PDB file of C-alpha atoms in Angstrom:
ATOM      1  CA  MET T 811       4.251   6.404   9.566  1.00 77.00           C
ATOM      2  CA  ILE T 812       0.737   7.626  10.318  1.00 82.00           C
ATOM      3  CA  ASP T 813       1.459  10.812   8.381  1.00 87.00           C
ATOM      4  CA  TYR T 814       2.344   8.777   5.285  1.00 84.00           C
ATOM      5  CA  PHE T 815      -0.857   6.786   5.682  1.00 87.00           C
ATOM      6  CA  LYS T 816      -2.952   9.961   5.946  1.00 88.00           C
ATOM      7  CA  PHE T 817      -1.096  11.521   3.006  1.00 87.00           C
ATOM      8  CA  VAL T 818      -1.829   8.526   0.758  1.00 85.00           C
ATOM      9  CA  VAL T 819      -5.419   7.976   1.887  1.00 87.00           C
ATOM     10  CA  PHE T 820      -6.698  11.526   2.284  1.00 88.00           C
ATOM     11  CA  GLU T 821      -4.585  13.651  -0.063  1.00 90.00           C
ATOM     12  CA  ASN T 822      -3.813  11.140  -2.829  1.00 90.00           C
ATOM     13  CA  TYR T 823      -6.776   8.764  -2.524  1.00 92.00           C
ATOM     14  CA  ALA T 824      -7.131   8.009  -6.239  1.00 94.00           C
ATOM     15  CA  ASN T 825      -4.037   9.751  -7.597  1.00 95.00           C
ATOM     16  CA  PHE T 826      -2.479   7.352 -10.091  1.00 96.00           C
ATOM     17  CA  ASN T 827      -0.235  10.047 -11.590  1.00 96.00           C
ATOM     18  CA  GLY T 828       3.269  10.981 -10.570  1.00 94.00           C
ATOM     19  CA  ARG T 829       5.804   9.103  -8.523  1.00 96.00           C
ATOM     20  CA  ALA T 830       6.019   7.762  -4.963  1.00 94.00           C
ATOM     21  CA  ARG T 831       9.224   7.205  -3.043  1.00 94.00           C
ATOM     22  CA  ARG T 832       9.900   3.910  -1.333  1.00 94.00           C
ATOM     23  CA  SER T 833       9.284   5.478   2.075  1.00 92.00           C
ATOM     24  CA  GLU T 834       5.801   6.677   1.081  1.00 93.00           C
ATOM     25  CA  PHE T 835       4.882   3.253  -0.286  1.00 95.00           C
ATOM     26  CA  TRP T 836       6.332   1.069   2.473  1.00 96.00           C
ATOM     27  CA  TYR T 837       5.121   3.223   5.388  1.00 94.00           C
ATOM     28  CA  PHE T 838       1.645   3.116   3.864  1.00 94.00           C
ATOM     29  CA  VAL T 839       1.878  -0.693   3.575  1.00 95.00           C
ATOM     30  CA  LEU T 840       3.082  -0.994   7.183  1.00 95.00           C
ATOM     31  CA  ALA T 841       0.374   1.307   8.547  1.00 94.00           C
ATOM     32  CA  SER T 842      -2.309  -0.560   6.574  1.00 94.00           C
ATOM     33  CA  PHE T 843      -1.046  -3.902   7.883  1.00 94.00           C
ATOM     34  CA  LEU T 844      -0.983  -2.708  11.500  1.00 94.00           C
ATOM     35  CA  LEU T 845      -4.436  -1.165  11.164  1.00 93.00           C
ATOM     36  CA  SER T 846      -5.827  -4.426   9.786  1.00 92.00           C
ATOM     37  CA  ILE T 847      -4.334  -6.335  12.736  1.00 90.00           C
ATOM     38  CA  VAL T 848      -5.967  -3.916  15.190  1.00 92.00           C
ATOM     39  CA  ILE T 849      -9.318  -4.228  13.395  1.00 92.00           C
ATOM     40  CA  SER T 850      -9.032  -8.037  13.419  1.00 86.00           C
ATOM     41  CA  ILE T 851      -8.300  -8.042  17.155  1.00 86.00           C
ATOM     42  CA  ILE T 852     -11.317  -5.823  17.780  1.00 89.00           C
ATOM     43  CA  GLU T 853     -13.496  -8.092  15.650  1.00 86.00           C
ATOM     44  CA  GLY T 854     -12.207 -11.140  17.479  1.00 81.00           C
ATOM     45  CA  ALA T 855     -12.905  -9.553  20.862  1.00 84.00           C
ATOM     46  CA  LEU T 856     -16.412  -8.601  19.784  1.00 86.00           C
ATOM     47  CA  GLY T 857     -17.081 -11.989  18.180  1.00 80.00           C
ATOM     48  CA  MET T 858     -17.586 -10.422  14.757  1.00 80.00           C
ATOM     49  CA  GLY T 859     -15.190 -12.618  12.785  1.00 72.00           C
ATOM     50  CA  ASN T 860     -15.535 -16.154  11.525  1.00 72.00           C
ATOM     51  CA  TYR T 861     -13.493 -18.819  13.263  1.00 69.00           C
ATOM     52  CA  TYR T 862     -12.658 -22.222  11.895  1.00 68.00           C
ATOM     53  CA  ALA T 863     -10.840 -24.677  14.094  1.00 68.00           C
ATOM     54  CA  THR T 864      -9.753 -28.222  13.440  1.00 73.00           C
ATOM     55  CA  SER T 865      -7.635 -30.549  15.506  1.00 70.00           C
ATOM     56  CA  ASN T 866      -4.379 -29.117  14.162  1.00 75.00           C
ATOM     57  CA  SER T 867      -5.198 -25.682  12.735  1.00 74.00           C
ATOM     58  CA  PHE T 868      -7.035 -22.471  13.438  1.00 68.00           C
ATOM     59  CA  TYR T 869      -8.349 -19.976  10.901  1.00 68.00           C
ATOM     60  CA  PHE T 870      -9.844 -16.535  11.441  1.00 66.00           C
ATOM     61  CA  SER T 871     -11.726 -14.795   8.670  1.00 71.00           C
ATOM     62  CA  GLY T 872     -12.383 -11.108   9.122  1.00 75.00           C
ATOM     63  CA  GLY T 873     -15.809  -9.714   9.675  1.00 83.00           C
ATOM     64  CA  ILE T 874     -17.553  -6.670   8.334  1.00 88.00           C
ATOM     65  CA  LEU T 875     -15.047  -4.170   9.752  1.00 91.00           C
ATOM     66  CA  SER T 876     -12.129  -5.911   8.035  1.00 90.00           C
ATOM     67  CA  ASN T 877     -14.064  -6.068   4.796  1.00 90.00           C
ATOM     68  CA  LEU T 878     -14.929  -2.367   4.983  1.00 93.00           C
ATOM     69  CA  LEU T 879     -11.296  -1.480   5.712  1.00 94.00           C
ATOM     70  CA  ASN T 880     -10.095  -3.566   2.763  1.00 93.00           C
ATOM     71  CA  LEU T 881     -12.670  -1.953   0.498  1.00 95.00           C
ATOM     72  CA  ALA T 882     -11.725   1.558   1.666  1.00 95.00           C
ATOM     73  CA  LEU T 883      -7.991   0.923   1.164  1.00 96.00           C
ATOM     74  CA  MET T 884      -8.252  -0.790  -2.222  1.00 96.00           C
ATOM     75  CA  ILE T 885      -8.106   2.384  -4.363  1.00 96.00           C
ATOM     76  CA  PRO T 886      -5.330   4.136  -2.391  1.00 96.00           C
ATOM     77  CA  SER T 887      -3.322   0.891  -2.353  1.00 96.00           C
ATOM     78  CA  LEU T 888      -3.542   0.583  -6.119  1.00 97.00           C
ATOM     79  CA  ALA T 889      -2.780   4.294  -6.537  1.00 97.00           C
ATOM     80  CA  VAL T 890       0.338   4.318  -4.351  1.00 96.00           C
ATOM     81  CA  GLY T 891       1.445   1.055  -6.001  1.00 97.00           C
ATOM     82  CA  ALA T 892       1.118   2.643  -9.438  1.00 97.00           C
ATOM     83  CA  ARG T 893       3.053   5.721  -8.319  1.00 96.00           C
ATOM     84  CA  ARG T 894       5.743   3.492  -6.804  1.00 96.00           C
ATOM     85  CA  LEU T 895       6.106   1.625 -10.103  1.00 97.00           C
ATOM     86  CA  HIS T 896       6.210   4.971 -11.910  1.00 97.00           C
ATOM     87  CA  ASP T 897       9.183   5.945  -9.743  1.00 96.00           C
ATOM     88  CA  THR T 898      11.098   3.043 -11.304  1.00 95.00           C
ATOM     89  CA  ASN T 899       9.829   4.025 -14.785  1.00 95.00           C
ATOM     90  CA  LYS T 900       7.387   1.124 -15.001  1.00 97.00           C
ATOM     91  CA  SER T 901       3.701   1.135 -15.837  1.00 97.00           C
ATOM     92  CA  GLY T 902       1.189   0.948 -13.002  1.00 96.00           C
ATOM     93  CA  TRP T 903      -0.577  -1.766 -14.989  1.00 97.00           C
ATOM     94  CA  LEU T 904       2.172  -4.143 -13.872  1.00 97.00           C
ATOM     95  CA  GLN T 905       0.190  -4.475 -10.655  1.00 97.00           C
ATOM     96  CA  LEU T 906      -1.872  -7.015 -12.562  1.00 98.00           C
ATOM     97  CA  LEU T 907       1.025  -9.358 -11.780  1.00 97.00           C
ATOM     98  CA  TRP T 908      -0.641  -9.803  -8.359  1.00 96.00           C
ATOM     99  CA  ILE T 909      -2.948 -12.219 -10.190  1.00 97.00           C
ATOM    100  CA  ILE T 910      -0.057 -14.623 -10.845  1.00 97.00           C
ATOM    101  CA  PRO T 911       0.689 -16.543  -7.634  1.00 96.00           C
ATOM    102  CA  ILE T 912       4.235 -16.586  -6.262  1.00 97.00           C
ATOM    103  CA  ILE T 913       6.122 -15.547  -9.435  1.00 97.00           C
ATOM    104  CA  GLY T 914       4.047 -12.388  -9.940  1.00 97.00           C
ATOM    105  CA  TRP T 915       4.289 -11.540  -6.238  1.00 97.00           C
ATOM    106  CA  ILE T 916       8.062 -11.919  -6.224  1.00 98.00           C
ATOM    107  CA  VAL T 917       8.443  -9.803  -9.365  1.00 98.00           C
ATOM    108  CA  LEU T 918       6.306  -7.020  -7.878  1.00 98.00           C
ATOM    109  CA  LEU T 919       8.168  -7.177  -4.577  1.00 98.00           C
ATOM    110  CA  VAL T 920      11.444  -6.691  -6.451  1.00 98.00           C
ATOM    111  CA  PHE T 921       9.954  -3.754  -8.376  1.00 97.00           C
ATOM    112  CA  PHE T 922       8.637  -2.152  -5.180  1.00 98.00           C
ATOM    113  CA  VAL T 923      11.976  -2.338  -3.337  1.00 97.00           C
ATOM    114  CA  GLN T 924      14.042  -0.978  -6.229  1.00 96.00           C
ATOM    115  CA  GLU T 925      15.389   2.527  -5.919  1.00 94.00           C
ATOM    116  CA  GLY T 926      13.577   5.034  -8.090  1.00 92.00           C
ATOM    117  CA  ASP T 927      15.038   6.553 -11.230  1.00 91.00           C
ATOM    118  CA  GLU T 928      17.194   9.606 -10.714  1.00 91.00           C
ATOM    119  CA  GLY T 929      15.917  12.703 -12.418  1.00 91.00           C
ATOM    120  CA  THR T 930      12.777  13.110 -14.440  1.00 91.00           C
ATOM    121  CA  ASN T 931      11.249  10.107 -16.171  1.00 93.00           C
ATOM    122  CA  GLN T 932       8.098   9.760 -18.290  1.00 94.00           C
ATOM    123  CA  TYR T 933       5.930   9.809 -15.146  1.00 94.00           C
ATOM    124  CA  GLY T 934       7.247  13.015 -13.620  1.00 92.00           C
ATOM    125  CA  GLN T 935      10.035  14.578 -11.640  1.00 92.00           C
ATOM    126  CA  ASP T 936      12.160  12.678  -9.153  1.00 90.00           C
ATOM    127  CA  PRO T 937      10.422  13.055  -5.771  1.00 89.00           C
ATOM    128  CA  LYS T 938      13.835  13.108  -4.076  1.00 84.00           C
ATOM    129  CA  ASN T 939      14.865  16.215  -5.995  1.00 79.00           C
ATOM    130  CA  LEU T 940      11.641  18.189  -5.815  1.00 70.00           C
ATOM    131  CA  GLY T 941      11.601  21.339  -3.754  1.00 55.00           C
ATOM    132  CA  TYR T 942       8.348  19.992  -2.323  1.00 50.00           C
ATOM    133  CA  SER T 943       8.605  16.387  -1.206  1.00 51.00           C
ATOM    134  CA  THR T 944       6.321  14.126   0.742  1.00 53.00           C
ATOM    135  CA  GLU T 945       8.635  14.349   3.738  1.00 55.00           C
ATOM    136  CA  ASP T 946       8.620  18.158   3.700  1.00 55.00           C
ATOM    137  CA  HIS T 947       4.844  18.151   3.412  1.00 54.00           C
ATOM    138  CA  LEU T 948       4.500  15.789   6.356  1.00 54.00           C
ATOM    139  CA  LEU T 949       6.674  17.969   8.569  1.00 49.00           C
ATOM    140  CA  ASP T 950       4.379  20.999   8.102  1.00 47.00           C
TER     141      ASP T 950
END
């Protein structure tokens, strides 16, 4: 999982071209989520976050570390999302559906979990059939 995260962030930081397999996309999402939880816990322990408490609810808003992490991961998140959509022969611009609450999110979730097209599509070769795949690269 960490290898996928490093591959997306350091080797494909702003690469919006080509295709990304489901494993590359979802392991990156999982690693990003876990990293943000760790950063939030650290901020909470150091008193860096903003806390809002009422009689029946509690809200924590991240501090500067969370904001810096989100800023640093914005471009690679959009890039791997575009490549994931390319794998299903869809335009990366469909990520603008994030703007539409609930319906847009559900549509994108469905697109992201779909299996990629077999063979070459307009965005490149099938990453499953390449002699050089993300998984092979990560094992080196």
